[in-house]
């Protein structure tokens, strides 16, 4: 598949490999193995080659980069987890979808043209069962999903002859304690399990989705595949325009990473955008609709209380969370606590029937550095802590969403307070943006904050694209956003001294020092762009094998001189 | 003047203002005053306008954005500081340039075509005098340069009715203590004084310059003006190709910010690139040549010792500093300490005749995260501390250059150790880059490190462009690099709680909340790009006055909903 002129069906000089499970031998964890060229030395006039080891890296691209898998978006990607889910024997296939709205859409012939062509029956826990990874973990059960992520998290994996750091039992214990989650709806068996928790490598989420003014279904699928290709670990579909239901079905059936949504957006569409007409019944039906489609985590702004409305007025930029502003308005219009808060137990009892994680939304996140760490924000955080414990009572896995706009000196307080009041549930932050003055470059203002808070213990960072505050991102913006956040997440992994995180850095640096340009490109986060920048300036030397670049020219290359010194010193 | 389709002779909806001195009434400090549109409210059906205050910001663009100054690059920009320098009565005009090489170039008729057309006589301290800002500061003298930067550093300046934080006396005391410098060669009177020190706002340096493979004189001047327009505080000319001498003259005569160089590059060109043939005499002549042209600070890798050559061999990426690798090689070839180290006192006695600051180069900076904080690096830092004290004995102002590639958890040690062993001399770091795996995006890998180390006390950060490691930056790369570093520097100022730093953030955030799109653009670091991104998606609404953007669309704009809530709540 080619997207924006880049072949997303393979990575350069790389192959897809699969690592088998031990507890569950039918597990195959896809990884990317990057091959390297040898280091060449001339000794006594003879060319001597020293092999350089393959570098195996975490791979979020799923089957798209496996040449042995035929991809047809009309069929969807392979249903990797289906047999594991069936094997547990605690779920049942439903004859029809449960949601009233979902059934109405299904019966609407006018939607046939845009509908995903395969009908997939939904699955639900059998009466009286909870089917969440947290439920199993607490029972002491290591699921295939847990072994899968354990293998995946060993960045210095067996391919490199290094012992495993992450064991399946460690994954289980982190999930049981609520310190990590595997977002894995039983209705999204296409998703490759991944873990979000501060003891693991830092993950990044990307947002896609149309708004009333913009893009269509095929563009959204492209964005999803594109996001996975560049390294997005999870994907939120934030669509607010037409045909949300149908668009989502296409995305989920073709998405190898967990998919998140903010159900209140669709609920609001259902009442024609009139906040006052939102009801628990409509919201509940929307939750079930999306649970049965396979959404893996829901952002739910259940921490927004009636009293927040008063605090918003004291702010420079009010409430900048869409879901938060909708719920705040609802509490004002109805003069009562939101149905998300009052019905939270019922919500959890729906979620644990499908294993959908709740991502407790920060409706009061600061939208400017001025508003950072204020009373509205921290009051809500306290409520999120309370709801966390409630969700855990129902065995529902929990993420806590965090800001937003926060100057650097106020970042640490966010992390420490979140850990304390939310009982070590994984933190999932948007940036934070460390200054307000750079619209057009907020992938950078926020990558700074994301790297810092990732190092402090945030489990997942939500990307920001260059178009933040200005318009919807296009494909190139998604790429820029993902790479900026891969940088932030990886910088945090290095700073956390996460085992094996430095293998890729060291291999790339060695390649750089030895002028193995192709290896330098192939090992980089964006091989295409690195190569393009290099070659643009070397039109006469497309081979990319010279022992210098145009930055310093041939006579001033420190690395070349440095090698000469090493040779002189007999090293 | 238009560069790359952008009119660099003004900023949008801004005017150039000048703030007068008190001690020296003839001082006029140029600032940029950004005007704002009023906030419009409809009260009882009537349109009510609330004025928003002008925002006055630090301005590095010099006379280029003053419509009252005619710019002719063949004449050079106004010589702002000339009368101040003359007024001190401790310098003299020389009948001819002192450097042998410089005279040879001057006599070479074949260079007339590329030579800067005006002949400017060099100025030097009269016999027995030292003319450095540090010398005056230690004598208790507040110079016009010191009052100039004091006015400039008050980001919350008098225009806003806020008292001054930075006083001229405070500037003097910081310079006397060596904790800050004003790089201001008496032969570069075109330069607007600026201060580099941890007690002041964080500054950023940009690098331009041709290499043997690339660009010409006019392109380098364009890059210099371009860099100042976007916010570069100082500018290093790192040219290594042809006509270094002539290119530099053009740049200095037209540059409103301090200019730095690495003299060893030119010295090496003079001996045909043969490191073994470098001598103290050639280097000395090069220093004098550049002192008399007006270079404001020299990077001198005097801390590279013979023993470093052995340590380089233990590294993953050897020595990646061009100057450092040259000097290491020299010490090996000659098996003796470098002439930069052995002649350091003489170097200082040259520099204090012109007031050129020394920027002690980190020849052993790590070129990979693997090599960060190693013995070679810290051994050199100790030597730089020793040389700092030596320079100060000669009243020479000192900067200390720092790394390089450093993972986040090793950044703090760099700063704390530099402060300790270099006696609080200002630190000037290249990034640091927090991971090695993102060639093509190293403006981002390094902006993360730069923001962090800026917050910890680094006085100036040296930008990195997207093309780092790959090729020479073009104009768009310079822009991307400068903005990334403006972000890092400003994020650090906010985190340092530098007085007034948040004025611009708060104004922009208020404009954003009130949908004053034009103000949001005008207050941003790159108004052109912000506007472009917004308008690209709004082809039908070029007026940019709508109360939403395509990111969320009209129904899901949290800010709009939030305003409705505020109105509902009677706020």
PDB file of N, CA, C and O in Angstrom, chain A residues 192-233:
ATOM      1  N   UNK A 192      -3.231  -5.941  18.056  1.00  0.00           N
ATOM      2  CA  UNK A 192      -2.091  -6.615  18.679  1.00  0.00           C
ATOM      3  C   UNK A 192      -1.961  -6.073  20.101  1.00  0.00           C
ATOM      4  O   UNK A 192      -1.843  -4.862  20.286  1.00  0.00           O
ATOM      5  N   UNK A 193      -1.946  -6.948  21.097  1.00  0.00           N
ATOM      6  CA  UNK A 193      -1.899  -6.452  22.469  1.00  0.00           C
ATOM      7  C   UNK A 193      -0.675  -5.573  22.727  1.00  0.00           C
ATOM      8  O   UNK A 193       0.419  -5.827  22.197  1.00  0.00           O
ATOM      9  N   UNK A 194      -0.880  -4.542  23.504  1.00  0.00           N
ATOM     10  CA  UNK A 194       0.209  -3.643  23.920  1.00  0.00           C
ATOM     11  C   UNK A 194      -0.121  -3.186  25.330  1.00  0.00           C
ATOM     12  O   UNK A 194      -1.288  -3.195  25.736  1.00  0.00           O
ATOM     13  N   UNK A 195       0.904  -2.814  26.079  1.00  0.00           N
ATOM     14  CA  UNK A 195       0.681  -2.479  27.478  1.00  0.00           C
ATOM     15  C   UNK A 195       0.994  -1.012  27.740  1.00  0.00           C
ATOM     16  O   UNK A 195       1.928  -0.450  27.151  1.00  0.00           O
ATOM     17  N   UNK A 196       0.190  -0.395  28.581  1.00  0.00           N
ATOM     18  CA  UNK A 196       0.385   1.004  28.961  1.00  0.00           C
ATOM     19  C   UNK A 196       0.575   1.049  30.471  1.00  0.00           C
ATOM     20  O   UNK A 196      -0.344   0.731  31.229  1.00  0.00           O
ATOM     21  N   UNK A 197       1.781   1.416  30.897  1.00  0.00           N
ATOM     22  CA  UNK A 197       2.046   1.482  32.329  1.00  0.00           C
ATOM     23  C   UNK A 197       3.437   2.056  32.551  1.00  0.00           C
ATOM     24  O   UNK A 197       4.315   1.916  31.689  1.00  0.00           O
ATOM     25  N   UNK A 198       3.635   2.687  33.689  1.00  0.00           N
ATOM     26  CA  UNK A 198       4.896   3.408  33.883  1.00  0.00           C
ATOM     27  C   UNK A 198       6.097   2.482  33.997  1.00  0.00           C
ATOM     28  O   UNK A 198       7.228   2.915  33.818  1.00  0.00           O
ATOM     29  N   UNK A 199       5.873   1.187  34.256  1.00  0.00           N
ATOM     30  CA  UNK A 199       7.008   0.264  34.334  1.00  0.00           C
ATOM     31  C   UNK A 199       7.455  -0.203  32.958  1.00  0.00           C
ATOM     32  O   UNK A 199       8.449  -0.915  32.842  1.00  0.00           O
ATOM     33  N   UNK A 200       6.728   0.214  31.930  1.00  0.00           N
ATOM     34  CA  UNK A 200       7.031  -0.252  30.576  1.00  0.00           C
ATOM     35  C   UNK A 200       7.505   0.912  29.708  1.00  0.00           C
ATOM     36  O   UNK A 200       7.596   2.044  30.188  1.00  0.00           O
ATOM     37  N   UNK A 201       7.805   0.600  28.451  1.00  0.00           N
ATOM     38  CA  UNK A 201       8.240   1.675  27.561  1.00  0.00           C
ATOM     39  C   UNK A 201       7.089   2.671  27.373  1.00  0.00           C
ATOM     40  O   UNK A 201       5.919   2.296  27.440  1.00  0.00           O
ATOM     41  N   UNK A 202       7.454   3.922  27.157  1.00  0.00           N
ATOM     42  CA  UNK A 202       6.445   4.979  27.025  1.00  0.00           C
ATOM     43  C   UNK A 202       5.739   4.845  25.675  1.00  0.00           C
ATOM     44  O   UNK A 202       6.389   4.672  24.643  1.00  0.00           O
ATOM     45  N   UNK A 203       4.424   4.904  25.704  1.00  0.00           N
ATOM     46  CA  UNK A 203       3.629   4.762  24.487  1.00  0.00           C
ATOM     47  C   UNK A 203       3.109   6.113  24.012  1.00  0.00           C
ATOM     48  O   UNK A 203       3.089   7.077  24.775  1.00  0.00           O
ATOM     49  N   UNK A 204       2.677   6.123  22.743  1.00  0.00           N
ATOM     50  CA  UNK A 204       2.107   7.369  22.230  1.00  0.00           C
ATOM     51  C   UNK A 204       0.813   7.090  21.506  1.00  0.00           C
ATOM     52  O   UNK A 204       0.663   6.078  20.820  1.00  0.00           O
ATOM     53  N   UNK A 205      -0.122   7.980  21.708  1.00  0.00           N
ATOM     54  CA  UNK A 205      -1.426   7.901  21.063  1.00  0.00           C
ATOM     55  C   UNK A 205      -1.511   8.959  19.969  1.00  0.00           C
ATOM     56  O   UNK A 205      -0.983  10.060  20.110  1.00  0.00           O
ATOM     57  N   UNK A 206      -2.174   8.599  18.887  1.00  0.00           N
ATOM     58  CA  UNK A 206      -2.435   9.597  17.854  1.00  0.00           C
ATOM     59  C   UNK A 206      -3.939   9.799  17.748  1.00  0.00           C
ATOM     60  O   UNK A 206      -4.712   8.893  18.057  1.00  0.00           O
ATOM     61  N   UNK A 207      -4.331  10.974  17.327  1.00  0.00           N
ATOM     62  CA  UNK A 207      -5.744  11.276  17.120  1.00  0.00           C
ATOM     63  C   UNK A 207      -6.018  11.440  15.639  1.00  0.00           C
ATOM     64  O   UNK A 207      -5.282  12.152  14.951  1.00  0.00           O
ATOM     65  N   UNK A 208      -7.068  10.791  15.184  1.00  0.00           N
ATOM     66  CA  UNK A 208      -7.532  11.086  13.827  1.00  0.00           C
ATOM     67  C   UNK A 208      -9.020  11.367  13.933  1.00  0.00           C
ATOM     68  O   UNK A 208      -9.577  11.402  15.016  1.00  0.00           O
ATOM     69  N   UNK A 209      -9.662  11.530  12.818  1.00  0.00           N
ATOM     70  CA  UNK A 209     -11.110  11.741  12.856  1.00  0.00           C
ATOM     71  C   UNK A 209     -11.499  12.951  12.053  1.00  0.00           C
ATOM     72  O   UNK A 209     -10.760  13.928  11.982  1.00  0.00           O
ATOM     73  N   UNK A 210     -12.673  12.878  11.474  1.00  0.00           N
ATOM     74  CA  UNK A 210     -13.146  14.018  10.706  1.00  0.00           C
ATOM     75  C   UNK A 210     -13.926  14.979  11.599  1.00  0.00           C
ATOM     76  O   UNK A 210     -14.372  14.628  12.686  1.00  0.00           O
ATOM     77  N   UNK A 211     -14.060  16.196  11.146  1.00  0.00           N
ATOM     78  CA  UNK A 211     -14.967  17.137  11.802  1.00  0.00           C
ATOM     79  C   UNK A 211     -15.989  17.532  10.744  1.00  0.00           C
ATOM     80  O   UNK A 211     -15.891  17.113   9.595  1.00  0.00           O
ATOM     81  N   UNK A 212     -16.976  18.300  11.119  1.00  0.00           N
ATOM     82  CA  UNK A 212     -18.050  18.645  10.189  1.00  0.00           C
ATOM     83  C   UNK A 212     -17.500  19.267   8.908  1.00  0.00           C
ATOM     84  O   UNK A 212     -18.137  19.215   7.868  1.00  0.00           O
ATOM     85  N   UNK A 213     -16.329  19.839   8.994  1.00  0.00           N
ATOM     86  CA  UNK A 213     -15.802  20.561   7.843  1.00  0.00           C
ATOM     87  C   UNK A 213     -14.889  19.729   6.961  1.00  0.00           C
ATOM     88  O   UNK A 213     -14.381  20.213   5.970  1.00  0.00           O
ATOM     89  N   UNK A 214     -14.607  18.486   7.358  1.00  0.00           N
ATOM     90  CA  UNK A 214     -13.505  17.859   6.633  1.00  0.00           C
ATOM     91  C   UNK A 214     -13.710  16.445   6.142  1.00  0.00           C
ATOM     92  O   UNK A 214     -14.785  16.080   5.686  1.00  0.00           O
ATOM     93  N   UNK A 215     -12.782  15.616   6.362  1.00  0.00           N
ATOM     94  CA  UNK A 215     -12.418  14.450   5.556  1.00  0.00           C
ATOM     95  C   UNK A 215     -13.347  13.246   5.591  1.00  0.00           C
ATOM     96  O   UNK A 215     -14.182  13.079   6.473  1.00  0.00           O
ATOM     97  N   UNK A 216     -13.150  12.356   4.647  1.00  0.00           N
ATOM     98  CA  UNK A 216     -14.013  11.201   4.465  1.00  0.00           C
ATOM     99  C   UNK A 216     -13.427   9.902   4.993  1.00  0.00           C
ATOM    100  O   UNK A 216     -12.358   9.880   5.593  1.00  0.00           O
ATOM    101  N   UNK A 217     -14.152   8.803   4.756  1.00  0.00           N
ATOM    102  CA  UNK A 217     -13.778   7.503   5.313  1.00  0.00           C
ATOM    103  C   UNK A 217     -12.417   7.012   4.833  1.00  0.00           C
ATOM    104  O   UNK A 217     -11.567   6.641   5.639  1.00  0.00           O
ATOM    105  N   UNK A 218     -12.186   7.048   3.524  1.00  0.00           N
ATOM    106  CA  UNK A 218     -10.937   6.459   3.030  1.00  0.00           C
ATOM    107  C   UNK A 218      -9.735   7.239   3.560  1.00  0.00           C
ATOM    108  O   UNK A 218      -8.697   6.669   3.871  1.00  0.00           O
ATOM    109  N   UNK A 219      -9.940   8.527   3.690  1.00  0.00           N
ATOM    110  CA  UNK A 219      -8.845   9.329   4.240  1.00  0.00           C
ATOM    111  C   UNK A 219      -8.570   8.949   5.692  1.00  0.00           C
ATOM    112  O   UNK A 219      -7.421   8.907   6.135  1.00  0.00           O
ATOM    113  N   UNK A 220      -9.610   8.646   6.437  1.00  0.00           N
ATOM    114  CA  UNK A 220      -9.419   8.274   7.846  1.00  0.00           C
ATOM    115  C   UNK A 220      -8.719   6.919   7.976  1.00  0.00           C
ATOM    116  O   UNK A 220      -7.875   6.740   8.847  1.00  0.00           O
ATOM    117  N   UNK A 221      -9.057   5.968   7.101  1.00  0.00           N
ATOM    118  CA  UNK A 221      -8.359   4.668   7.144  1.00  0.00           C
ATOM    119  C   UNK A 221      -6.889   4.863   6.802  1.00  0.00           C
ATOM    120  O   UNK A 221      -5.994   4.315   7.450  1.00  0.00           O
ATOM    121  N   UNK A 222      -6.645   5.668   5.785  1.00  0.00           N
ATOM    122  CA  UNK A 222      -5.256   5.967   5.417  1.00  0.00           C
ATOM    123  C   UNK A 222      -4.501   6.541   6.601  1.00  0.00           C
ATOM    124  O   UNK A 222      -3.371   6.164   6.894  1.00  0.00           O
ATOM    125  N   UNK A 223      -5.136   7.487   7.290  1.00  0.00           N
ATOM    126  CA  UNK A 223      -4.472   8.107   8.442  1.00  0.00           C
ATOM    127  C   UNK A 223      -4.166   7.069   9.517  1.00  0.00           C
ATOM    128  O   UNK A 223      -3.118   7.119  10.159  1.00  0.00           O
ATOM    129  N   UNK A 224      -5.093   6.125   9.720  1.00  0.00           N
ATOM    130  CA  UNK A 224      -4.883   5.107  10.746  1.00  0.00           C
ATOM    131  C   UNK A 224      -3.675   4.236  10.394  1.00  0.00           C
ATOM    132  O   UNK A 224      -2.781   4.025  11.225  1.00  0.00           O
ATOM    133  N   UNK A 225      -3.618   3.757   9.151  1.00  0.00           N
ATOM    134  CA  UNK A 225      -2.506   2.899   8.726  1.00  0.00           C
ATOM    135  C   UNK A 225      -1.197   3.689   8.787  1.00  0.00           C
ATOM    136  O   UNK A 225      -0.159   3.207   9.253  1.00  0.00           O
ATOM    137  N   UNK A 226      -1.269   4.899   8.329  1.00  0.00           N
ATOM    138  CA  UNK A 226      -0.128   5.821   8.309  1.00  0.00           C
ATOM    139  C   UNK A 226       0.402   6.023   9.730  1.00  0.00           C
ATOM    140  O   UNK A 226       1.610   5.952   9.981  1.00  0.00           O
ATOM    141  N   UNK A 227      -0.493   6.269  10.665  1.00  0.00           N
ATOM    142  CA  UNK A 227      -0.115   6.485  12.064  1.00  0.00           C
ATOM    143  C   UNK A 227       0.590   5.251  12.630  1.00  0.00           C
ATOM    144  O   UNK A 227       1.616   5.358  13.303  1.00  0.00           O
ATOM    145  N   UNK A 228       0.056   4.054  12.307  1.00  0.00           N
ATOM    146  CA  UNK A 228       0.690   2.819  12.794  1.00  0.00           C
ATOM    147  C   UNK A 228       2.056   2.623  12.142  1.00  0.00           C
ATOM    148  O   UNK A 228       3.000   2.170  12.778  1.00  0.00           O
ATOM    149  N   UNK A 229       2.151   2.981  10.871  1.00  0.00           N
ATOM    150  CA  UNK A 229       3.418   2.805  10.156  1.00  0.00           C
ATOM    151  C   UNK A 229       4.533   3.619  10.807  1.00  0.00           C
ATOM    152  O   UNK A 229       5.649   3.154  10.983  1.00  0.00           O
ATOM    153  N   UNK A 230       4.225   4.847  11.209  1.00  0.00           N
ATOM    154  CA  UNK A 230       5.262   5.708  11.780  1.00  0.00           C
ATOM    155  C   UNK A 230       5.525   5.431  13.249  1.00  0.00           C
ATOM    156  O   UNK A 230       6.548   5.876  13.785  1.00  0.00           O
ATOM    157  N   UNK A 231       4.612   4.709  13.900  1.00  0.00           N
ATOM    158  CA  UNK A 231       4.920   4.318  15.280  1.00  0.00           C
ATOM    159  C   UNK A 231       3.862   4.639  16.322  1.00  0.00           C
ATOM    160  O   UNK A 231       4.142   4.526  17.516  1.00  0.00           O
ATOM    161  N   UNK A 232       2.673   5.018  15.898  1.00  0.00           N
ATOM    162  CA  UNK A 232       1.602   5.268  16.865  1.00  0.00           C
ATOM    163  C   UNK A 232       1.214   3.976  17.577  1.00  0.00           C
ATOM    164  O   UNK A 232       1.002   2.951  16.934  1.00  0.00           O
ATOM    165  N   UNK A 233       1.144   3.997  18.918  1.00  0.00           N
ATOM    166  CA  UNK A 233       0.839   2.785  19.678  1.00  0.00           C
ATOM    167  C   UNK A 233      -0.654   2.562  19.840  1.00  0.00           C
ATOM    168  O   UNK A 233      -1.105   1.422  19.976  1.00  0.00           O
TER     169      UNK A 233
END
